[in-house]
mmCIF file of C-alpha atoms and ligand atoms in Angstrom:
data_model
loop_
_atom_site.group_PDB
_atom_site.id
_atom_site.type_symbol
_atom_site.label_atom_id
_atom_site.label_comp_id
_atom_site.label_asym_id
_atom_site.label_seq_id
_atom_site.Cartn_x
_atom_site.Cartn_y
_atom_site.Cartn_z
ATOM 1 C CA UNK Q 1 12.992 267.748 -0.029
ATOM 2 C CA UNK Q 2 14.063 264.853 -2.249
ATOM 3 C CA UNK Q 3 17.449 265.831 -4.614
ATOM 4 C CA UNK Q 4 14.925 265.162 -7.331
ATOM 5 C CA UNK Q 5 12.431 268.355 -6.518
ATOM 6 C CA UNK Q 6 15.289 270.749 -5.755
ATOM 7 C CA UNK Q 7 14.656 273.520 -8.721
ATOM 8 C CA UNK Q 8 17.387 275.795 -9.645
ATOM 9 C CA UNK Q 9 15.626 279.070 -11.062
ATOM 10 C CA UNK Q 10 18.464 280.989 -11.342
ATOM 11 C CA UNK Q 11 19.120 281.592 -15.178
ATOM 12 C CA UNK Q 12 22.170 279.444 -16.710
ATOM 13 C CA UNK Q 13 24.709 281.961 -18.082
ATOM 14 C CA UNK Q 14 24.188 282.052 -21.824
ATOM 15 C CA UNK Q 15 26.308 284.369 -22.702
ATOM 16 C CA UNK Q 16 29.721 282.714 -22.513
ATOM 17 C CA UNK Q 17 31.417 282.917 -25.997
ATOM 18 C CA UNK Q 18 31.977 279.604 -27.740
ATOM 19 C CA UNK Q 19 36.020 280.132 -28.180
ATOM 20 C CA UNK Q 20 36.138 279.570 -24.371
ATOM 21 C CA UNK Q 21 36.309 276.190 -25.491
ATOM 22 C CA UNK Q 22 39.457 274.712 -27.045
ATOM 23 C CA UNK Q 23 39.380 274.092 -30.612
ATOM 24 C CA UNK Q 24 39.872 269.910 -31.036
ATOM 25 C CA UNK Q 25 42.903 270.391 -33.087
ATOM 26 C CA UNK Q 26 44.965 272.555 -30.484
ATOM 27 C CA UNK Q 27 48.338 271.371 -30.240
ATOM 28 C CA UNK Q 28 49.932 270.236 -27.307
ATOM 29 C CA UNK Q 29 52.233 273.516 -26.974
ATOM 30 C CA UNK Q 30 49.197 275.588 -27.727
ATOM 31 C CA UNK Q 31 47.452 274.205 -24.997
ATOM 32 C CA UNK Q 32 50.065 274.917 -22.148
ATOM 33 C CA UNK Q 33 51.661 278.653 -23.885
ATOM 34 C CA UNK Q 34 51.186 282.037 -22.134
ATOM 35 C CA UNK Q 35 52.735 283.663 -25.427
ATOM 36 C CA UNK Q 36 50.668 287.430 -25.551
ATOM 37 C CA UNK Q 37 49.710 287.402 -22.059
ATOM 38 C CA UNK Q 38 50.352 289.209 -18.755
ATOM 39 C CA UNK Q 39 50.843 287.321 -15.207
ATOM 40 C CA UNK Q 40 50.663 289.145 -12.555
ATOM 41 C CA UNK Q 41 52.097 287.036 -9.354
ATOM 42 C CA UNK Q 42 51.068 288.421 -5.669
ATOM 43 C CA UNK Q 43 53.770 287.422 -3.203
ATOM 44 C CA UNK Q 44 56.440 287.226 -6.100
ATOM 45 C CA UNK Q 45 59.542 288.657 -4.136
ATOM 46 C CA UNK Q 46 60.684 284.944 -3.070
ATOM 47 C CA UNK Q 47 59.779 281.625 -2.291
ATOM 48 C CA UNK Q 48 57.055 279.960 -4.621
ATOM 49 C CA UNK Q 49 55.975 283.334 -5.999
ATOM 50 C CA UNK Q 50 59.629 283.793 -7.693
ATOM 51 C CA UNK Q 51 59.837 280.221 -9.091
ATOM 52 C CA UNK Q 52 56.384 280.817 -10.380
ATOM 53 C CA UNK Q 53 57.263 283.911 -12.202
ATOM 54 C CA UNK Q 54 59.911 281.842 -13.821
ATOM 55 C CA UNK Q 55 57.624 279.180 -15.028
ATOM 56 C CA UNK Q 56 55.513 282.268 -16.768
ATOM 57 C CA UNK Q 57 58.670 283.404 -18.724
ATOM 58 C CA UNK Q 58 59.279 279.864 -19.763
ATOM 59 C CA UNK Q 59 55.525 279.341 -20.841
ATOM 60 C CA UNK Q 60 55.985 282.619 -23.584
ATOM 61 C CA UNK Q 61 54.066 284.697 -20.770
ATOM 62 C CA UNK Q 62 55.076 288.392 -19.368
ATOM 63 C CA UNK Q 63 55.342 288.539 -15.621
ATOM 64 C CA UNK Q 64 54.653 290.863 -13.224
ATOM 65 C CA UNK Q 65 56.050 289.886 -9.209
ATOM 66 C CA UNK Q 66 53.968 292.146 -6.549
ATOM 67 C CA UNK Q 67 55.142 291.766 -3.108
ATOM 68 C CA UNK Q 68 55.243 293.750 0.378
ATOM 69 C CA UNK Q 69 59.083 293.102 0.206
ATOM 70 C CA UNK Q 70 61.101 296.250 -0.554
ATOM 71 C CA UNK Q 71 63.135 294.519 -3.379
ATOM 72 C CA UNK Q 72 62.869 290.998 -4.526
ATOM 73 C CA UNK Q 73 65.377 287.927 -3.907
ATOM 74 C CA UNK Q 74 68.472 289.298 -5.000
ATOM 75 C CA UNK Q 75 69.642 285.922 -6.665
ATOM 76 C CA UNK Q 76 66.376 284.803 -7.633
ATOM 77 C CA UNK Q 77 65.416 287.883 -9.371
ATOM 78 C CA UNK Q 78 68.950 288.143 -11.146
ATOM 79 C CA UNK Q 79 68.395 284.463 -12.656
ATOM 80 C CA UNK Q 80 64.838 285.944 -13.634
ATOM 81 C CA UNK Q 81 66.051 289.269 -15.293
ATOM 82 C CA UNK Q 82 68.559 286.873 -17.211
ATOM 83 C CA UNK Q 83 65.485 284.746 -18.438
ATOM 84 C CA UNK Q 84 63.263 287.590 -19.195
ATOM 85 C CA UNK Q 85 66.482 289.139 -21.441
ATOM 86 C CA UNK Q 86 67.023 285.761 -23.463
ATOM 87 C CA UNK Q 87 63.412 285.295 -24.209
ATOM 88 C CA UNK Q 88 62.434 288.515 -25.202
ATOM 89 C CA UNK Q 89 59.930 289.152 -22.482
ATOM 90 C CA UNK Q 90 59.491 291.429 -19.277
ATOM 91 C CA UNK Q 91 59.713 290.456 -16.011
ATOM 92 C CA UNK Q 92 59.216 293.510 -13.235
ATOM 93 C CA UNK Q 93 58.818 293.884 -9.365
ATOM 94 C CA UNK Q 94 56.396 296.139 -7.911
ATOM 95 C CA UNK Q 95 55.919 296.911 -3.931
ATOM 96 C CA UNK Q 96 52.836 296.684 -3.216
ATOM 97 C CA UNK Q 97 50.229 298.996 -2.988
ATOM 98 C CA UNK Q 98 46.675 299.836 -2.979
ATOM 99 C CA UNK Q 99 45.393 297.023 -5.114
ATOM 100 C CA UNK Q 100 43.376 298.645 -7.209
ATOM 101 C CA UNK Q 101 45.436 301.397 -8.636
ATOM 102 C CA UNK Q 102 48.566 298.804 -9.131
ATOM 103 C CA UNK Q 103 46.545 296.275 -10.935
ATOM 104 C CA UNK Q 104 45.969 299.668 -13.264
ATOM 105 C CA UNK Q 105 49.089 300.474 -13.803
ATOM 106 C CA UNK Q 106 49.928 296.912 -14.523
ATOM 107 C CA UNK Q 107 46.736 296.777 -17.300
ATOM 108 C CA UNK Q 108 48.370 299.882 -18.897
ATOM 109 C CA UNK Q 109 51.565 298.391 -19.468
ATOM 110 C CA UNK Q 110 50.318 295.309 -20.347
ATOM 111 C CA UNK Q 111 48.803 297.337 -23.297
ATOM 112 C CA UNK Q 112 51.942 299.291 -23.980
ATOM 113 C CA UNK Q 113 54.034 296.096 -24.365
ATOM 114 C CA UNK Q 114 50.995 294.935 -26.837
ATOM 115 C CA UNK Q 115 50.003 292.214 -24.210
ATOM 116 C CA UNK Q 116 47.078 291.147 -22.943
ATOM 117 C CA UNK Q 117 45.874 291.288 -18.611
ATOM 118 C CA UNK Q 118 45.411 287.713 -18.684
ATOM 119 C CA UNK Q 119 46.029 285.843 -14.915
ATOM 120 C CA UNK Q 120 46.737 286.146 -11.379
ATOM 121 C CA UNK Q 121 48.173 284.032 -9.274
ATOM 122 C CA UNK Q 122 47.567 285.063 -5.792
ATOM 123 C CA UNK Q 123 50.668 283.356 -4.059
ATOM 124 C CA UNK Q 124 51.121 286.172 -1.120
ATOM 125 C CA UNK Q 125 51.138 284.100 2.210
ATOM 126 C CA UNK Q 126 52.318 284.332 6.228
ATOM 127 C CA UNK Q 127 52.358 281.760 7.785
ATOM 128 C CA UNK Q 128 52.426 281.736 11.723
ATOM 129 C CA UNK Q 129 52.320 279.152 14.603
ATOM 130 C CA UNK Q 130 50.265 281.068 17.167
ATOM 131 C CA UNK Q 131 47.877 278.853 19.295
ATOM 132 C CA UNK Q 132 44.605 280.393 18.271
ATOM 133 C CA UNK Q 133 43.626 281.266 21.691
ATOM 134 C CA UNK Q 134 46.827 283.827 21.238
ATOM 135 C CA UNK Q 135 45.618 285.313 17.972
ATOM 136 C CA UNK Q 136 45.616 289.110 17.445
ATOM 137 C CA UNK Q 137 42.353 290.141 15.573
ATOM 138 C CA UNK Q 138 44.478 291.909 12.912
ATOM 139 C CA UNK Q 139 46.850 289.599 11.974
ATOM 140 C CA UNK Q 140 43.878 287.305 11.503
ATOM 141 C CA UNK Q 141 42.445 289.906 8.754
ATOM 142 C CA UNK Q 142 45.793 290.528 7.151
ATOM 143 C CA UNK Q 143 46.343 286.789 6.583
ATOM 144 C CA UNK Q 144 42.879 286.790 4.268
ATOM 145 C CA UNK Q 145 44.023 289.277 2.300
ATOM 146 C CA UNK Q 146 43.722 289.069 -1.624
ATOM 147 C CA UNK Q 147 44.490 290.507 -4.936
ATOM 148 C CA UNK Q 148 42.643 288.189 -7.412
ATOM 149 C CA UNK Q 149 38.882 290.173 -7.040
ATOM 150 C CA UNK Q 150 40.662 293.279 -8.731
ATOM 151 C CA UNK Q 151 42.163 291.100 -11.333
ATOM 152 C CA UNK Q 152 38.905 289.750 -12.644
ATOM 153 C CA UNK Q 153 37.390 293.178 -12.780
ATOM 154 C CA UNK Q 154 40.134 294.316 -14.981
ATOM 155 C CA UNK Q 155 39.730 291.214 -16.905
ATOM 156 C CA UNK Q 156 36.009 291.794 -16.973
ATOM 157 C CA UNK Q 157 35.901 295.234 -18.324
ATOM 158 C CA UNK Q 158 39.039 294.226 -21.439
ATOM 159 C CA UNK Q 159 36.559 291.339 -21.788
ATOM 160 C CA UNK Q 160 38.908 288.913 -21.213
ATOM 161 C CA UNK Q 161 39.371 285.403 -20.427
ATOM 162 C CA UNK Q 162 41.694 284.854 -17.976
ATOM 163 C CA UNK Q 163 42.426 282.403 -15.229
ATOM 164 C CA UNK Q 164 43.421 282.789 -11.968
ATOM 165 C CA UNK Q 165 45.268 280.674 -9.542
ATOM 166 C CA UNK Q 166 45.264 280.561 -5.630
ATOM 167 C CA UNK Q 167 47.693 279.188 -4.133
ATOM 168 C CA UNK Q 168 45.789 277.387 -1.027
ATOM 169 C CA UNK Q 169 47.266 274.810 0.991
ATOM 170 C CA UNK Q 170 46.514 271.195 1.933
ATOM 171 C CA UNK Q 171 46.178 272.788 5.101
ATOM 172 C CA UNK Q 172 42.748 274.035 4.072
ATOM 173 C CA UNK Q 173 41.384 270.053 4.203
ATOM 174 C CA UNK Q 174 43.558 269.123 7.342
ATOM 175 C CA UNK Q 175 45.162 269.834 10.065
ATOM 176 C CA UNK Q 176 48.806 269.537 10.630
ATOM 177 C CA UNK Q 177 50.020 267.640 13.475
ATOM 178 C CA UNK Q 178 52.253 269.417 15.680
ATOM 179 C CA UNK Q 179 51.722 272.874 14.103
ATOM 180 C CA UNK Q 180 49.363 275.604 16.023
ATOM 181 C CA UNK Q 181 48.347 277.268 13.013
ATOM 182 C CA UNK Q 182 44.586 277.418 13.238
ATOM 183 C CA UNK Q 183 44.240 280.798 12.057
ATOM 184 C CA UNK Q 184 46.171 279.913 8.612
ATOM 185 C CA UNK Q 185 44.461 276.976 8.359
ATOM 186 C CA UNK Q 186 41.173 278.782 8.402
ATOM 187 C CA UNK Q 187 42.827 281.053 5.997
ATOM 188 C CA UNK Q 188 43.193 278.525 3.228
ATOM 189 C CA UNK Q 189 39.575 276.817 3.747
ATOM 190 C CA UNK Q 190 38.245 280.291 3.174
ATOM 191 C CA UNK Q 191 40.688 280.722 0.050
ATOM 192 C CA UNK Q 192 39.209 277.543 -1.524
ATOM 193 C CA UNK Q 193 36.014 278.375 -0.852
ATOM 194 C CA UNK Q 194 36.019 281.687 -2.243
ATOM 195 C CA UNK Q 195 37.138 280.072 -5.078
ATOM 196 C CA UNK Q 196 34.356 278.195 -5.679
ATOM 197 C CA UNK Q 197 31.940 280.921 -4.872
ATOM 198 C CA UNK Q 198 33.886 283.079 -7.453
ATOM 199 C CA UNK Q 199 33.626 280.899 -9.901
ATOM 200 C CA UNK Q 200 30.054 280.614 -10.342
ATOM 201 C CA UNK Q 201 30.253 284.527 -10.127
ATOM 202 C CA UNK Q 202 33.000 284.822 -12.959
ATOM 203 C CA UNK Q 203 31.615 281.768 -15.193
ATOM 204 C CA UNK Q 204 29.693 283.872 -16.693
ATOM 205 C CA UNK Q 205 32.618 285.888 -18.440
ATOM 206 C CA UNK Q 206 34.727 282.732 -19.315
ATOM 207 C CA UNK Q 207 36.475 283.982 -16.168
ATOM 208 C CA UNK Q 208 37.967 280.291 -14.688
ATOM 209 C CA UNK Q 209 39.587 280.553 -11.052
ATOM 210 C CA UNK Q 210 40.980 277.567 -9.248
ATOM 211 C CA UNK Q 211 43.351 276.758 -6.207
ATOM 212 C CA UNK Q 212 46.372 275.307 -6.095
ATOM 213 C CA UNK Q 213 47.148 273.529 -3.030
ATOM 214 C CA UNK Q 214 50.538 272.226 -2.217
ATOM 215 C CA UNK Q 215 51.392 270.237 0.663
ATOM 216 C CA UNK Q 216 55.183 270.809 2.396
ATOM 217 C CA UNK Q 217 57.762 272.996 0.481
ATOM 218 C CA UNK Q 218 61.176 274.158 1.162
ATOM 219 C CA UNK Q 219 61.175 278.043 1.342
ATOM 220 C CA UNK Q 220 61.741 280.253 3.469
ATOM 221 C CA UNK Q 221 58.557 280.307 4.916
ATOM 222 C CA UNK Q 222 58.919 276.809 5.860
ATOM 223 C CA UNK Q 223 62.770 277.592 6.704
ATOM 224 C CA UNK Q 224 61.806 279.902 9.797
ATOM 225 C CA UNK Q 225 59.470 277.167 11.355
ATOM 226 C CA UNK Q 226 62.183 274.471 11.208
ATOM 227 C CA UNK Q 227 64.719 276.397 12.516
ATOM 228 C CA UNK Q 228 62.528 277.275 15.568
ATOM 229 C CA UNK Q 229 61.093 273.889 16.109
ATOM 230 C CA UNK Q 230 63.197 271.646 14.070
ATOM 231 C CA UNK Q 231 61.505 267.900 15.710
ATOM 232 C CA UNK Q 232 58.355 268.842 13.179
ATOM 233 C CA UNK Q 233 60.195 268.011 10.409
ATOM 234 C CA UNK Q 234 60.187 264.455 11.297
ATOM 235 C CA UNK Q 235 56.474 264.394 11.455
ATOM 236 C CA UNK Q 236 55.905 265.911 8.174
ATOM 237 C CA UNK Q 237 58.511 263.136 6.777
ATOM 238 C CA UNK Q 238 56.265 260.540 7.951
ATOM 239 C CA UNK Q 239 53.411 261.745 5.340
ATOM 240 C CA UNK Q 240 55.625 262.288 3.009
ATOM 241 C CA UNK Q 241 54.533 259.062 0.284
ATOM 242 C CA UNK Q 242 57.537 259.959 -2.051
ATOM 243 C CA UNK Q 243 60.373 260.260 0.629
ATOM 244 C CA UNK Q 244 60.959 264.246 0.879
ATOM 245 C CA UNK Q 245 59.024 267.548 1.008
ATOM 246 C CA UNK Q 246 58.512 269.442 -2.283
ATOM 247 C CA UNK Q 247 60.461 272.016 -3.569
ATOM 248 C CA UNK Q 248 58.762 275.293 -5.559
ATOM 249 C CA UNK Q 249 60.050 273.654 -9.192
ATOM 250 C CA UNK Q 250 57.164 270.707 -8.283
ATOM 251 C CA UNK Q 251 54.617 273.282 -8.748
ATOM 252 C CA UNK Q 252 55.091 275.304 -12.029
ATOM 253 C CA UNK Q 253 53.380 272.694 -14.177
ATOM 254 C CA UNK Q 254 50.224 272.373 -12.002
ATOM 255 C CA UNK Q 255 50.287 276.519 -12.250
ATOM 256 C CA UNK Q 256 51.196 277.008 -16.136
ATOM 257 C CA UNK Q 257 48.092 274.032 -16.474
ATOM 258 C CA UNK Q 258 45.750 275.925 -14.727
ATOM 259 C CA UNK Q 259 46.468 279.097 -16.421
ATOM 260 C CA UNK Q 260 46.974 278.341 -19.673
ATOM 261 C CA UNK Q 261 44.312 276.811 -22.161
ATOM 262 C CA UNK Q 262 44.969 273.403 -20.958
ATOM 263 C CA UNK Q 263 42.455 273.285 -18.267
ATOM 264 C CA UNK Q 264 39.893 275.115 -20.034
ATOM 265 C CA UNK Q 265 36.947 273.559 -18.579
ATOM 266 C CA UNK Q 266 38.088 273.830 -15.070
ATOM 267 C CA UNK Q 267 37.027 276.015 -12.709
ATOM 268 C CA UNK Q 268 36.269 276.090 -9.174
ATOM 269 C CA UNK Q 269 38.592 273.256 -8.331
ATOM 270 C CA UNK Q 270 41.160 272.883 -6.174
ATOM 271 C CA UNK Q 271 44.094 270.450 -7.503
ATOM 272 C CA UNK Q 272 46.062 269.261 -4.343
ATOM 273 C CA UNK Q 273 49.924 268.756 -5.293
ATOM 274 C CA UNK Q 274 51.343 267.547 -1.658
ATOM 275 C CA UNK Q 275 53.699 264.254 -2.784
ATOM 276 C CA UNK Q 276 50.871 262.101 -1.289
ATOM 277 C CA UNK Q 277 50.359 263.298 2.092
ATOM 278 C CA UNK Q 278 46.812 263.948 2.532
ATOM 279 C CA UNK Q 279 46.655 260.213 0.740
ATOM 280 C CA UNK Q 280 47.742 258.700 4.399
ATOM 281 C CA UNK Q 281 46.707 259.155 7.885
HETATM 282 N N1 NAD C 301 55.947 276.565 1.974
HETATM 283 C C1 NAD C 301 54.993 275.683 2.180
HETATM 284 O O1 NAD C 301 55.197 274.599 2.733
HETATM 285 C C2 NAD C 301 53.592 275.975 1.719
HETATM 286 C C3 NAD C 301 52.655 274.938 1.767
HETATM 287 C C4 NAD C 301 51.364 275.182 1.334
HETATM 288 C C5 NAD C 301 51.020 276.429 0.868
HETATM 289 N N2 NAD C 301 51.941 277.415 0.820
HETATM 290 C C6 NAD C 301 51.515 278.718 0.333
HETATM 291 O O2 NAD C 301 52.314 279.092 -0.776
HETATM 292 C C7 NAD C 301 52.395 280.516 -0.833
HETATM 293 C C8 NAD C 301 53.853 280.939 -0.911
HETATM 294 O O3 NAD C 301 54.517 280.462 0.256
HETATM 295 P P1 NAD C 301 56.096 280.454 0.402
HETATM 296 O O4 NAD C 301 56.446 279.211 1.119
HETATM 297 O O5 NAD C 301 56.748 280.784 -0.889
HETATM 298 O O6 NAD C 301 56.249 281.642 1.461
HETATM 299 P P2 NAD C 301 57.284 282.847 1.538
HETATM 300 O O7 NAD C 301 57.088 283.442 2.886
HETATM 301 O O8 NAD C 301 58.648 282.416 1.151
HETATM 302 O O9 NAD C 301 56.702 283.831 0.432
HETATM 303 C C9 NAD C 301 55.491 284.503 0.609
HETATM 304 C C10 NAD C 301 55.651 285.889 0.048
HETATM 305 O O10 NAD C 301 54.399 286.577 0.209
HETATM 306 C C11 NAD C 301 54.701 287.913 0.546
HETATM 307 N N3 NAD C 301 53.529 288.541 1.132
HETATM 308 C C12 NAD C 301 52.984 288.356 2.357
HETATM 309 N N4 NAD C 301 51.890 289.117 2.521
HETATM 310 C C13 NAD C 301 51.747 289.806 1.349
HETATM 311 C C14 NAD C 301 50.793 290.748 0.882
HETATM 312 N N5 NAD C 301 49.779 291.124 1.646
HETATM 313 N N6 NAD C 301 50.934 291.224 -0.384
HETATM 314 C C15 NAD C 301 51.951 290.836 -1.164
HETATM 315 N N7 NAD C 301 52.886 289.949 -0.774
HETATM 316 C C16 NAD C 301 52.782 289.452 0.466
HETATM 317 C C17 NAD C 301 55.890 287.793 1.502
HETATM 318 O O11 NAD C 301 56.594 289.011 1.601
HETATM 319 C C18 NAD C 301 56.710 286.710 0.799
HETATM 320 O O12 NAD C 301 57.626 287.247 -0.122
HETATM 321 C C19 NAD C 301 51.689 281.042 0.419
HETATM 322 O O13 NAD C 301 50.363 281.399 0.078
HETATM 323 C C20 NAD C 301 51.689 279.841 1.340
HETATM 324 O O14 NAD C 301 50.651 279.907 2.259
HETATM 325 C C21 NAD C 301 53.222 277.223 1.231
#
C-alpha cells in the first residue's frame, strides 16, 4: 500500500479546549512559570529528582519529592526546605507507596494549599550493570516501573492540563560502550515509547507527556559505577563534545520547558540533553 492510500478512520479528537493553546501575547515569564501548580517528582530523594524539585520552587511551582528512600538527602533537602520557606511555597517528601492512593493524598493537598495537580516528572531510576544473560526476572519488572499513568488520571478527572516529564536516557537510542546494562537500556526505549503511545491516548484531554533524555550525569547513581569500574569514565569522556559529563543543574531548564506553557504544542517527543554525545560515534 502506497503512503498515499493509507486511511486513518479513527476520529481526530475534537474536543480539546482552545486555551490549550498559548495566547500570542504571553510573556516570556508566563510562558516558563509553574505559579498555582503542583509537581509531583518520582525518585525525588536525591540525585536529579532533588535538583529538579528545586527548579519547580524556582519556577513559582509547589513540589512534591516521592521516593523509596526512607528520608531524602539530608543536605539537599535542607537547601530545599530553605527555598520552599523564602518563596512562600511547599516542598514535602513522601515514601513511597501504593501509587494510587499517594497520588490521592497528594491531589487533596494540592487542593487544600489552593493549588492545582498539574505535572509529574517520573525521575525514579536503578541503574545496574548486569550482563543480560545474568538478569533476574524481577529486577527486570521493577526497573519499568512508573508513576505518571496515575497522574494523568487524576489530571483527567480535575480536567486538567498538565504535562508530564520522563526522564529517559540517551541510553534508550544507543548503547553504551563498555557498560552491560541491556536490561536498563531496554528500560528507557520502552519509557520513550510509552510516551509516545500515551500521548496520542492523553491528546485528547490537552494532556502533553514527553521524555527527557540526558546523556552522562554526576550523581550518585553514576558515582557507584565509577567507583567499581573507574576505566569507563574515560570512554564516556571521549563522547563527551563539550569536555565533561553533565551535572543535574544542566537539566532544570529542559524540565521547567517541558512542563510549563512553553512547550505547549509538544507532546510525544523526546528532547535529548547529553552535551553532544549521541552527535559522535
Ligand atoms: N545519572 C545519569 O548519568 C543518568 C543518565 C541518563 C538518565 N538518567 C536517569 O535519570 C533518573 C535519575 O537518575 P539519578 O542519576 O539521579 O539516579 P539516583 O540513583 O541518584 O536517583 C534515583 C532515585 O530514584 C529512586 N527510586 C528508585 N526506584 C524507585 C521507585 N520505584 N519509586 C520511587 N523512587 C525510586 C532511588 O531511591 C533514587 O533516590 C533515572 O531515571 C536515571 O535512569 C540518569
Amino acid at each position: 500500500m502506497s503512503p498515499a492510500t493509507i486511511v486513518n478512520d479513527l476520529p481526530l479528537p475534537t474536543n480539546i479546549p482552545e486555551s490549550h493553546q498559548t495566547p500570542a501575547n504571553t510573556s516570556h515569564n508566563a510562558l516558563f512559570t509553574l505559579a498555582g501548580k503542583v509537581v509531583v517528582i518520582t525518585g525525588g530523594g536525591r540525585g536529579l529528582g532533588i535538583a529538579l524539585a528545586g527548579a519547580v520552587l524556582e519556577a513559582g511551582g509547589h513540589v512534591v519529592c516521592l521516593d523509596i528512600l526512607k528520608e531524602p538527602a539530608a543536605e539537599e533537602w535542607a537547601a530545599l526546605q530553605k527555598m520552599a520557606k523564602q518563596f512562600n511555597l511547599e516542598a514535602t517528601y513522601r515514601k513511597r507507596r501504593r501509587a494510587v492512593e499517594v497520588m490521592d493524598e497528594i491531589d487533596a493537598d494540592a487542593t487544600r494549599v489552593g493549588a492545582q495537580f498539574h505535572g509529574v516528572v517520573a525521575c525514579a531510576g536503578i541503574q545496574q550493570r548486569i550482563p543480560a544473560v545474568d538478569y533476574p526476572q524481577a529486577d527486570f519488572e521493577r526497573i519499568q516501573e512508573l508513576m505518571s499513568l496515575h497522574g494523568a488520571r487524576i489530571m483527567i478527572k480535575n480536567g486538567v492540563r498538565g504535562s508530564i516529564v520522563m526522564i529517559a536516557s540517551m541510553s534508550g537510542q544507543i548503547a553504551n560502550r563498555g557498560l552491560t546494562c541491556s536490561a536498563y537500556n531496554t528500560s528507557k526505549a520502552a519509557v520513550q515509547q510509552m510516551c509516545r503511545s500515551l500521548a496520542q491516548e492523553w491528546g485528547q484531554h490537552g494532556i502533553r507527556i514527553n521524555t527527557l533524555s540526558p546523556g552522562y550525569i554526576r550523581t550518585a547513581m553514576t558515582d557507584e559505577l565509577l567507583t567499581a569500574a573507574p576505566e569507563i569514565e574515560k570512554i564516556w569522556m571521549a563522547g563527551a563534545l563539550l569536555g565533561r559529563l553533565g551535572a543535574p543543574e544542566d537539566f532544570k531548564a529542559p524540565a521547567i520547558f517541558l512542563l510549563s506553557a512553553g512547550s505547549s504544542f509538544m507532546t510525544g517527543a523526546d528532547l535529548r540533553v547529553d552535551g553532544g554525545h549521541c552527535a559522535s560515534a
